[in-house]
CSV table of C-alpha atoms in Angstrom, one decimal:
chain,number,residue,atom,x,y,z
A,38,MET,CA,131.2,96.7,133.6
A,39,LYS,CA,127.9,96.6,131.8
A,40,VAL,CA,126.2,98.8,134.3
A,41,LEU,CA,129.1,101.3,134.1
A,42,LEU,CA,128.9,101.4,130.4
A,43,CYS,CA,125.1,101.9,130.4
A,44,VAL,CA,125.4,104.8,133.0
A,45,THR,CA,128.2,106.4,131.1
A,46,TYR,CA,126.3,106.2,127.8
A,47,SER,CA,123.1,107.5,129.4
A,48,LEU,CA,125.0,110.5,130.8
A,49,ALA,CA,126.4,111.1,127.4
A,50,LEU,CA,122.9,111.1,126.0
A,51,VAL,CA,121.7,113.6,128.6
A,52,LEU,CA,124.6,115.9,127.9
A,53,GLY,CA,124.3,115.6,124.1
A,54,PHE,CA,120.5,116.2,124.4
A,55,SER,CA,121.0,119.2,126.5
A,56,GLN,CA,123.6,120.6,124.1
A,57,GLU,CA,121.2,120.0,121.2
A,58,ASN,CA,118.4,121.9,123.1
A,59,TYR,CA,120.8,124.7,123.9
A,60,ALA,CA,121.8,125.1,120.2
A,61,LEU,CA,118.1,125.0,119.1
A,62,ASP,CA,117.0,127.6,121.6
A,63,THR,CA,120.0,129.8,120.9
A,64,GLU,CA,119.1,129.8,117.3
A,65,PHE,CA,115.6,131.0,118.0
A,66,THR,CA,116.2,133.4,120.8
A,67,GLY,CA,119.5,134.9,119.6
A,68,ASN,CA,120.8,134.9,123.1
A,69,SER,CA,122.1,131.8,124.9
A,70,ASN,CA,121.9,133.5,128.3
A,71,LEU,CA,118.2,133.7,128.0
A,72,LEU,CA,117.6,130.0,127.3
A,73,PHE,CA,114.6,129.7,129.6
A,74,ASP,CA,113.9,133.4,130.5
A,75,GLN,CA,112.8,134.8,127.2
A,76,GLU,CA,109.1,135.4,127.3
A,77,ASP,CA,108.7,136.9,123.8
A,78,ILE,CA,109.6,133.8,121.8
A,79,LYS,CA,106.9,133.3,119.2
A,80,HIS,CA,104.6,130.3,119.5
A,81,THR,CA,105.5,129.0,116.1
A,82,GLN,CA,109.2,129.1,117.0
A,83,ASN,CA,108.5,127.1,120.2
A,84,LEU,CA,106.5,124.6,118.1
A,85,ALA,CA,109.4,124.1,115.7
A,86,VAL,CA,111.8,123.5,118.6
A,87,ASP,CA,109.4,121.0,120.3
A,88,GLN,CA,109.2,119.0,117.0
A,89,ASP,CA,113.0,118.9,116.8
A,90,ARG,CA,113.2,117.9,120.4
A,91,THR,CA,110.7,115.0,119.8
A,92,SER,CA,112.7,113.7,116.9
A,93,ILE,CA,116.0,114.0,118.8
A,94,ALA,CA,114.5,112.2,121.8
A,95,GLN,CA,113.1,109.4,119.6
A,96,ASP,CA,116.5,109.0,118.0
A,97,ASP,CA,118.4,109.1,121.3
A,98,GLN,CA,115.9,106.6,122.8
A,99,ALA,CA,116.4,104.2,119.8
A,100,LEU,CA,120.2,104.4,119.9
A,101,HIS,CA,120.2,104.0,123.7
A,102,MET,CA,118.0,100.9,123.4
A,103,GLN,CA,120.3,99.4,120.7
A,104,ILE,CA,123.4,99.9,122.9
A,105,VAL,CA,121.7,98.4,125.9
A,106,ASP,CA,120.6,95.4,123.8
A,107,LEU,CA,124.1,94.8,122.6
A,108,LEU,CA,125.5,95.0,126.2
A,109,ASP,CA,122.8,92.7,127.6
A,110,ASP,CA,122.7,90.2,124.8
A,111,GLU,CA,126.4,90.1,124.0
A,112,ASP,CA,126.4,86.3,124.6
A,113,ARG,CA,123.0,86.1,122.6
A,114,ASN,CA,121.6,84.0,125.5
A,115,VAL,CA,119.3,86.8,126.7
A,116,THR,CA,116.2,87.4,124.7
A,117,ARG,CA,112.8,89.2,125.2
A,118,ALA,CA,109.3,89.0,123.9
A,119,ILE,CA,108.6,90.8,120.6
A,120,PRO,CA,107.4,94.2,121.9
A,121,GLU,CA,110.5,94.8,124.1
A,122,LYS,CA,112.9,93.3,121.6
A,123,ALA,CA,111.5,95.7,119.0
A,124,ALA,CA,112.3,98.6,121.3
A,125,ARG,CA,115.8,97.3,121.9
A,126,LEU,CA,116.4,97.1,118.2
A,127,GLY,CA,115.8,100.8,118.0
A,128,LEU,CA,112.2,100.4,116.6
A,129,THR,CA,110.9,102.7,119.3
A,130,ILE,CA,108.0,104.3,117.3
A,131,LEU,CA,106.8,100.7,116.5
A,132,SER,CA,107.1,99.7,120.1
A,133,ASN,CA,105.2,102.7,121.3
A,134,ASP,CA,102.5,102.1,118.7
A,135,ILE,CA,102.1,98.5,119.8
A,136,SER,CA,101.1,99.8,123.2
A,137,ARG,CA,98.9,102.5,121.8
A,138,ALA,CA,97.1,99.9,119.6
A,139,LYS,CA,96.6,97.7,122.7
A,140,LEU,CA,98.5,94.9,121.1
A,141,ARG,CA,101.3,94.4,123.7
A,142,ASP,CA,99.6,91.5,125.5
A,143,ALA,CA,98.9,89.7,122.2
A,144,LEU,CA,102.5,90.1,121.1
A,145,GLU,CA,103.9,89.0,124.5
A,146,ALA,CA,101.9,85.7,124.2
A,147,LYS,CA,103.5,82.4,123.5
A,148,GLY,CA,103.4,82.7,119.7
A,149,PRO,CA,105.5,82.0,117.8
A,150,PHE,CA,105.3,85.2,115.7
A,151,THR,CA,107.3,86.9,112.9
A,152,LEU,CA,107.2,90.6,113.2
A,153,PHE,CA,108.2,92.7,110.1
A,154,GLY,CA,109.2,95.8,112.0
A,155,PRO,CA,109.4,99.2,110.3
A,156,THR,CA,112.2,101.6,111.4
A,157,ASN,CA,111.5,105.0,113.0
A,158,GLN,CA,112.5,106.6,109.7
A,159,ALA,CA,110.0,104.4,107.8
A,160,PHE,CA,107.2,105.7,109.9
A,161,ARG,CA,108.3,109.3,109.5
A,162,ALA,CA,108.5,108.9,105.7
A,163,MET,CA,104.8,107.9,105.4
A,164,PRO,CA,102.5,110.3,103.6
A,165,ASP,CA,100.8,112.9,105.8
A,166,LEU,CA,97.4,111.3,105.1
A,167,ALA,CA,98.6,107.9,106.3
A,168,LYS,CA,100.1,109.5,109.4
A,169,GLU,CA,96.8,111.2,110.1
A,170,ALA,CA,94.9,107.9,109.6
A,171,LEU,CA,97.2,106.1,112.1
A,172,LYS,CA,96.2,108.5,114.8
A,173,ASP,CA,93.1,106.3,115.1
A,174,SER,CA,94.1,103.4,117.3
A,175,ARG,CA,91.7,101.1,115.5
A,176,VAL,CA,93.4,101.8,112.1
A,177,LEU,CA,96.8,101.6,113.7
A,178,ALA,CA,95.9,98.1,115.1
A,179,LYS,CA,94.8,97.0,111.6
A,180,TYR,CA,98.1,98.1,110.2
A,181,LEU,CA,100.3,96.6,112.9
A,182,LYS,CA,98.4,93.2,112.8
A,183,PHE,CA,99.3,92.9,109.1
A,184,HIS,CA,103.0,93.2,110.1
A,185,VAL,CA,102.8,90.1,112.2
A,186,VAL,CA,102.8,86.6,110.8
A,187,LYS,CA,101.3,83.8,113.0
A,188,ASP,CA,104.4,81.6,112.7
A,189,GLU,CA,108.2,81.9,113.1
A,190,LEU,CA,109.7,82.4,109.6
A,191,ARG,CA,113.5,82.7,109.5
A,192,SER,CA,115.0,84.6,106.6
A,193,GLY,CA,116.3,81.4,105.0
A,194,GLN,CA,112.7,80.1,104.8
A,195,LEU,CA,111.4,82.9,102.7
A,196,ASN,CA,110.9,82.4,99.0
A,197,ASN,CA,109.6,84.5,96.2
A,198,ASP,CA,105.8,85.0,96.2
A,199,ASP,CA,105.4,83.2,99.5
A,200,LEU,CA,102.1,84.0,101.3
A,201,ALA,CA,101.9,84.0,105.1
A,202,GLU,CA,98.8,84.4,107.3
A,203,THR,CA,98.9,87.5,109.5
A,204,LEU,CA,97.2,88.4,112.8
A,205,LEU,CA,94.8,90.5,110.7
A,206,GLY,CA,93.5,87.3,109.1
A,207,THR,CA,94.7,88.1,105.6
A,208,LYS,CA,97.9,87.0,103.9
A,209,LEU,CA,101.1,88.9,103.5
A,210,ARG,CA,103.2,88.4,100.4
A,211,VAL,CA,107.0,88.0,100.5
A,212,ASN,CA,109.1,88.6,97.4
A,213,ILE,CA,112.8,87.8,96.7
A,214,TYR,CA,114.5,89.4,93.7
A,215,LYS,CA,117.9,88.3,92.6
A,216,HIS,CA,119.8,90.4,90.1
A,217,GLY,CA,123.3,88.9,89.8
A,218,LYS,CA,124.8,89.2,93.2
A,219,ASN,CA,122.3,91.8,94.3
A,220,VAL,CA,119.4,90.4,96.4
A,221,ILE,CA,116.3,92.4,97.3
A,222,ALA,CA,113.6,91.2,99.6
A,223,THR,CA,110.2,92.8,100.3
A,224,ALA,CA,107.2,92.1,102.5
A,225,GLN,CA,104.0,93.4,100.7
A,226,CYS,CA,106.5,95.5,98.7
A,227,ALA,CA,108.1,97.1,101.8
A,228,PRO,CA,111.8,96.6,101.6
A,229,ILE,CA,113.4,94.2,104.1
A,230,ASP,CA,116.7,95.3,105.6
A,231,LEU,CA,118.7,92.1,104.9
A,232,ALA,CA,121.4,93.2,107.3
A,233,ARG,CA,118.9,93.2,110.2
A,234,VAL,CA,116.9,89.9,109.8
A,235,ASP,CA,116.5,87.0,112.2
A,236,ASN,CA,116.5,89.0,115.5
A,237,ASN,CA,115.5,86.5,118.1
A,238,ALA,CA,112.7,87.1,120.6
A,239,THR,CA,111.4,84.6,123.2
A,240,ASN,CA,108.2,84.2,121.2
A,241,GLY,CA,109.4,84.6,117.6
A,242,VAL,CA,111.7,86.6,115.4
A,243,ILE,CA,111.9,90.2,114.0
A,244,HIS,CA,112.9,91.2,110.5
A,245,VAL,CA,113.5,95.0,110.2
A,246,LEU,CA,111.8,96.9,107.4
A,247,ASN,CA,112.8,100.1,105.7
A,248,GLY,CA,109.1,100.8,104.9
A,249,VAL,CA,105.7,100.5,106.4
A,250,ILE,CA,103.4,97.8,105.0
A,251,ILE,CA,100.0,98.9,103.6
A,252,PRO,CA,97.4,96.2,104.1
A,253,PRO,CA,95.7,95.4,100.8
A,254,ASP,CA,92.1,96.4,100.1
A,255,GLY,CA,91.4,93.3,98.1
A,256,ASN,CA,92.3,91.8,94.8
A,257,ALA,CA,93.3,93.8,91.7
A,258,VAL,CA,89.8,94.5,90.7
A,259,THR,CA,88.3,95.4,94.1
A,260,ALA,CA,91.4,97.5,95.1
A,261,LEU,CA,91.3,99.5,91.9
A,262,ALA,CA,87.5,100.0,92.3
A,263,GLY,CA,88.3,101.7,95.6
A,264,HIS,CA,90.4,104.4,93.9
A,265,ARG,CA,88.6,107.0,91.8
A,266,GLU,CA,91.5,107.7,89.6
A,267,PHE,CA,91.2,104.1,88.1
A,268,GLY,CA,87.4,104.3,87.5
A,269,THR,CA,87.7,104.1,83.7
A,270,LEU,CA,90.0,101.1,83.9
A,271,VAL,CA,87.6,99.2,86.2
A,272,LYS,CA,84.8,100.0,83.7
A,273,ALA,CA,87.0,98.7,80.9
A,274,VAL,CA,87.9,95.5,82.8
A,275,GLN,CA,84.2,94.8,83.3
A,276,ALA,CA,83.4,95.4,79.7
A,277,ALA,CA,86.2,93.1,78.5
A,278,GLY,CA,85.0,90.3,80.8
A,279,LEU,CA,88.3,90.2,82.7
A,280,VAL,CA,87.0,90.5,86.2
A,281,PRO,CA,87.3,86.7,86.9
A,282,LYS,CA,90.8,86.7,85.6
A,283,LEU,CA,92.1,89.7,87.5
A,284,SER,CA,90.3,88.5,90.7
A,285,GLY,CA,92.0,85.1,90.6
A,286,ASP,CA,95.0,84.0,92.6
A,287,GLY,CA,97.6,85.4,90.2
A,288,PRO,CA,99.9,86.8,91.2
A,289,PHE,CA,99.9,89.7,88.7
A,290,THR,CA,101.6,92.9,88.2
A,291,VAL,CA,99.1,95.4,86.7
A,292,PHE,CA,100.3,98.6,85.0
A,293,ALA,CA,97.1,100.5,85.5
A,294,PRO,CA,96.3,103.6,83.3
A,295,THR,CA,94.6,106.4,85.2
A,296,ASN,CA,91.4,108.1,84.1
A,297,ASP,CA,93.6,110.9,82.6
A,298,ALA,CA,95.6,108.3,80.7
A,299,PHE,CA,92.5,107.1,79.0
A,300,GLY,CA,91.6,110.7,78.4
A,301,LYS,CA,94.7,111.1,76.2
A,302,LEU,CA,93.3,108.6,73.7
A,303,PRO,CA,91.9,110.1,70.4
A,304,PRO,CA,88.3,111.3,70.8
A,305,GLY,CA,85.8,108.4,70.5
A,306,THR,CA,88.4,105.7,70.9
A,307,LEU,CA,87.4,104.5,74.3
A,308,HIS,CA,83.7,104.5,73.4
A,309,LYS,CA,84.5,102.2,70.4
A,310,LEU,CA,86.7,99.9,72.5
A,311,LEU,CA,84.0,99.5,75.1
A,312,LYS,CA,81.8,98.1,72.4
A,313,ASN,CA,84.5,95.7,71.2
A,314,PRO,CA,85.3,93.5,74.1
A,315,VAL,CA,87.7,91.3,72.2
A,316,GLU,CA,90.0,94.2,71.1
A,317,LEU,CA,89.6,95.8,74.5
A,318,ALA,CA,90.6,92.6,76.3
A,319,LYS,CA,93.7,92.4,74.1
A,320,ILE,CA,94.8,95.9,75.1
A,321,LEU,CA,94.1,95.4,78.8
A,322,LYS,CA,96.0,92.1,78.9
A,323,TYR,CA,99.0,94.0,77.5
A,324,HIS,CA,99.0,95.9,80.8
A,325,VAL,CA,99.3,92.7,82.9
A,326,VAL,CA,102.5,90.7,83.7
A,327,ALA,CA,102.5,87.3,85.5
A,328,GLY,CA,104.3,87.5,88.9
A,329,THR,CA,104.7,90.2,91.5
A,330,TYR,CA,107.1,93.0,90.5
A,331,CYS,CA,107.3,95.5,93.4
A,332,SER,CA,109.0,98.8,92.5
A,333,ARG,CA,112.2,97.6,94.4
A,334,GLY,CA,112.3,94.5,92.2
A,335,ILE,CA,111.9,96.1,88.8
A,336,VAL,CA,114.9,96.4,86.5
A,337,SER,CA,115.4,97.6,82.9
A,338,GLY,CA,114.5,95.0,80.3
A,339,GLU,CA,111.7,93.4,78.4
A,340,VAL,CA,108.9,91.5,80.1
A,341,THR,CA,106.3,89.3,78.5
A,342,THR,CA,102.7,90.3,79.2
A,343,VAL,CA,99.6,88.1,79.6
A,344,GLU,CA,98.6,89.2,76.1
A,345,GLY,CA,101.7,87.5,74.8
A,346,GLN,CA,103.8,90.4,73.6
A,347,ASP,CA,106.6,92.2,75.5
A,348,VAL,CA,106.7,95.6,77.1
A,349,LYS,CA,110.0,97.4,77.5
A,350,ILE,CA,110.8,98.6,81.0
A,351,LYS,CA,113.4,101.3,81.7
A,352,VAL,CA,114.6,102.2,85.2
A,353,THR,CA,116.5,105.5,85.6
A,354,ALA,CA,117.1,108.1,88.2
A,355,ASP,CA,114.0,109.9,87.0
A,356,GLY,CA,111.7,106.9,87.6
A,357,VAL,CA,110.3,103.9,85.8
A,358,THR,CA,108.8,103.8,82.3
A,359,VAL,CA,106.9,101.0,80.6
A,360,ASN,CA,107.1,101.6,76.8
A,361,ASN,CA,106.1,105.3,76.6
A,362,ALA,CA,104.2,105.3,79.9
A,363,LYS,CA,105.6,106.6,83.1
A,364,VAL,CA,104.8,105.0,86.5
A,365,ILE,CA,103.3,107.7,88.6
A,366,GLN,CA,102.0,105.6,91.5
A,367,ALA,CA,104.0,102.6,92.7
A,368,ASP,CA,103.2,99.6,94.8
A,369,LEU,CA,99.4,99.7,95.3
A,370,SER,CA,98.9,96.9,97.7
A,371,ILE,CA,96.6,94.0,96.6
A,372,THR,CA,96.1,90.4,97.6
A,373,ASN,CA,97.0,88.9,94.3
A,374,GLY,CA,100.1,90.8,93.3
A,375,VAL,CA,100.8,94.6,92.9
A,376,VAL,CA,99.5,97.5,90.9
A,377,HIS,CA,101.5,100.4,89.5
A,378,GLY,CA,99.6,103.5,88.1
A,379,ILE,CA,100.8,104.8,84.7
A,380,ASP,CA,100.0,108.0,82.9
A,381,THR,CA,99.5,106.5,79.4
A,382,VAL,CA,97.5,103.6,77.9
A,383,LEU,CA,99.8,100.9,76.5
A,384,LEU,CA,99.0,99.7,73.0
A,385,PRO,CA,100.3,96.4,71.6
A,386,PRO,CA,102.6,96.6,68.6
A,387,VAL,CA,100.9,96.6,65.2
A,388,PHE,CA,97.7,97.8,66.9
A,389,TYR,CA,95.7,100.5,65.2
A,390,LEU,CA,93.0,102.6,66.9
């Protein structure tokens, strides 16, 4: 019965795929009878069709693997090593990338491992620069190793701000946010699909992600120093003597003003603050909150800063604001928390420039 179902479904996939190709080619050629005979189809049109075919093929492959996995594992007694299990969960881009990064043997080893596995859609949603970077198999291997924890962690074992050592050798941070009955979980700020956790493999477990994890470039200070748009902030942190604090274990959430944000201050203000480390430190601490608040875990309300006074956070369909500043870059990955870039410098109440 299982074989018949698999054959029937595979035939349906082939027919569906053929019909999809027929529709696409008809759209571009204007004549369904000339599906493969038209020689004057433009190169750019063929390229667009090829891209659509690739996406369709990946989706068909993912759906097919999920159906096969349900049929084979209906009694839940049949499991596979992590790479094949990922494919059978429909994570086909991830499975193919594991091979391309030459990590298949490592992830078929005894383990146990926990794989935080991004969906196909998560990979497709990555910025173009990131996609380009992942064409380098060495960069890809670094990314994928950071998605694998060197232990088996069931979903019930995960707690807020837990740290787990990855195959990359650095630690991945898990966060659990509970807002009433709503629970949100993230792995290094990438959202975990709580409906698809605890997928058993012979050498561990897979939790499905709706985002791709970005390995951190260091703590808050070193990570910010690697981004030109935060150069003024790094200079201010150094002048205020806050490098040791923001390089510590934390965790912290840093609302980081960009260079342009500092440029909006009245003329001469920044120069004066750089010469007054006490006042400068007070302003900078007003940008830091204890704990890790990834964008998925932020809700409207007041939050106390390290400086001691509250900031007001507002979450709307238009984005997130902190007092009068707008978050313009969310979830910069760091080892001791998270950074959100903002477009305006925050000033504590009853503070005069």
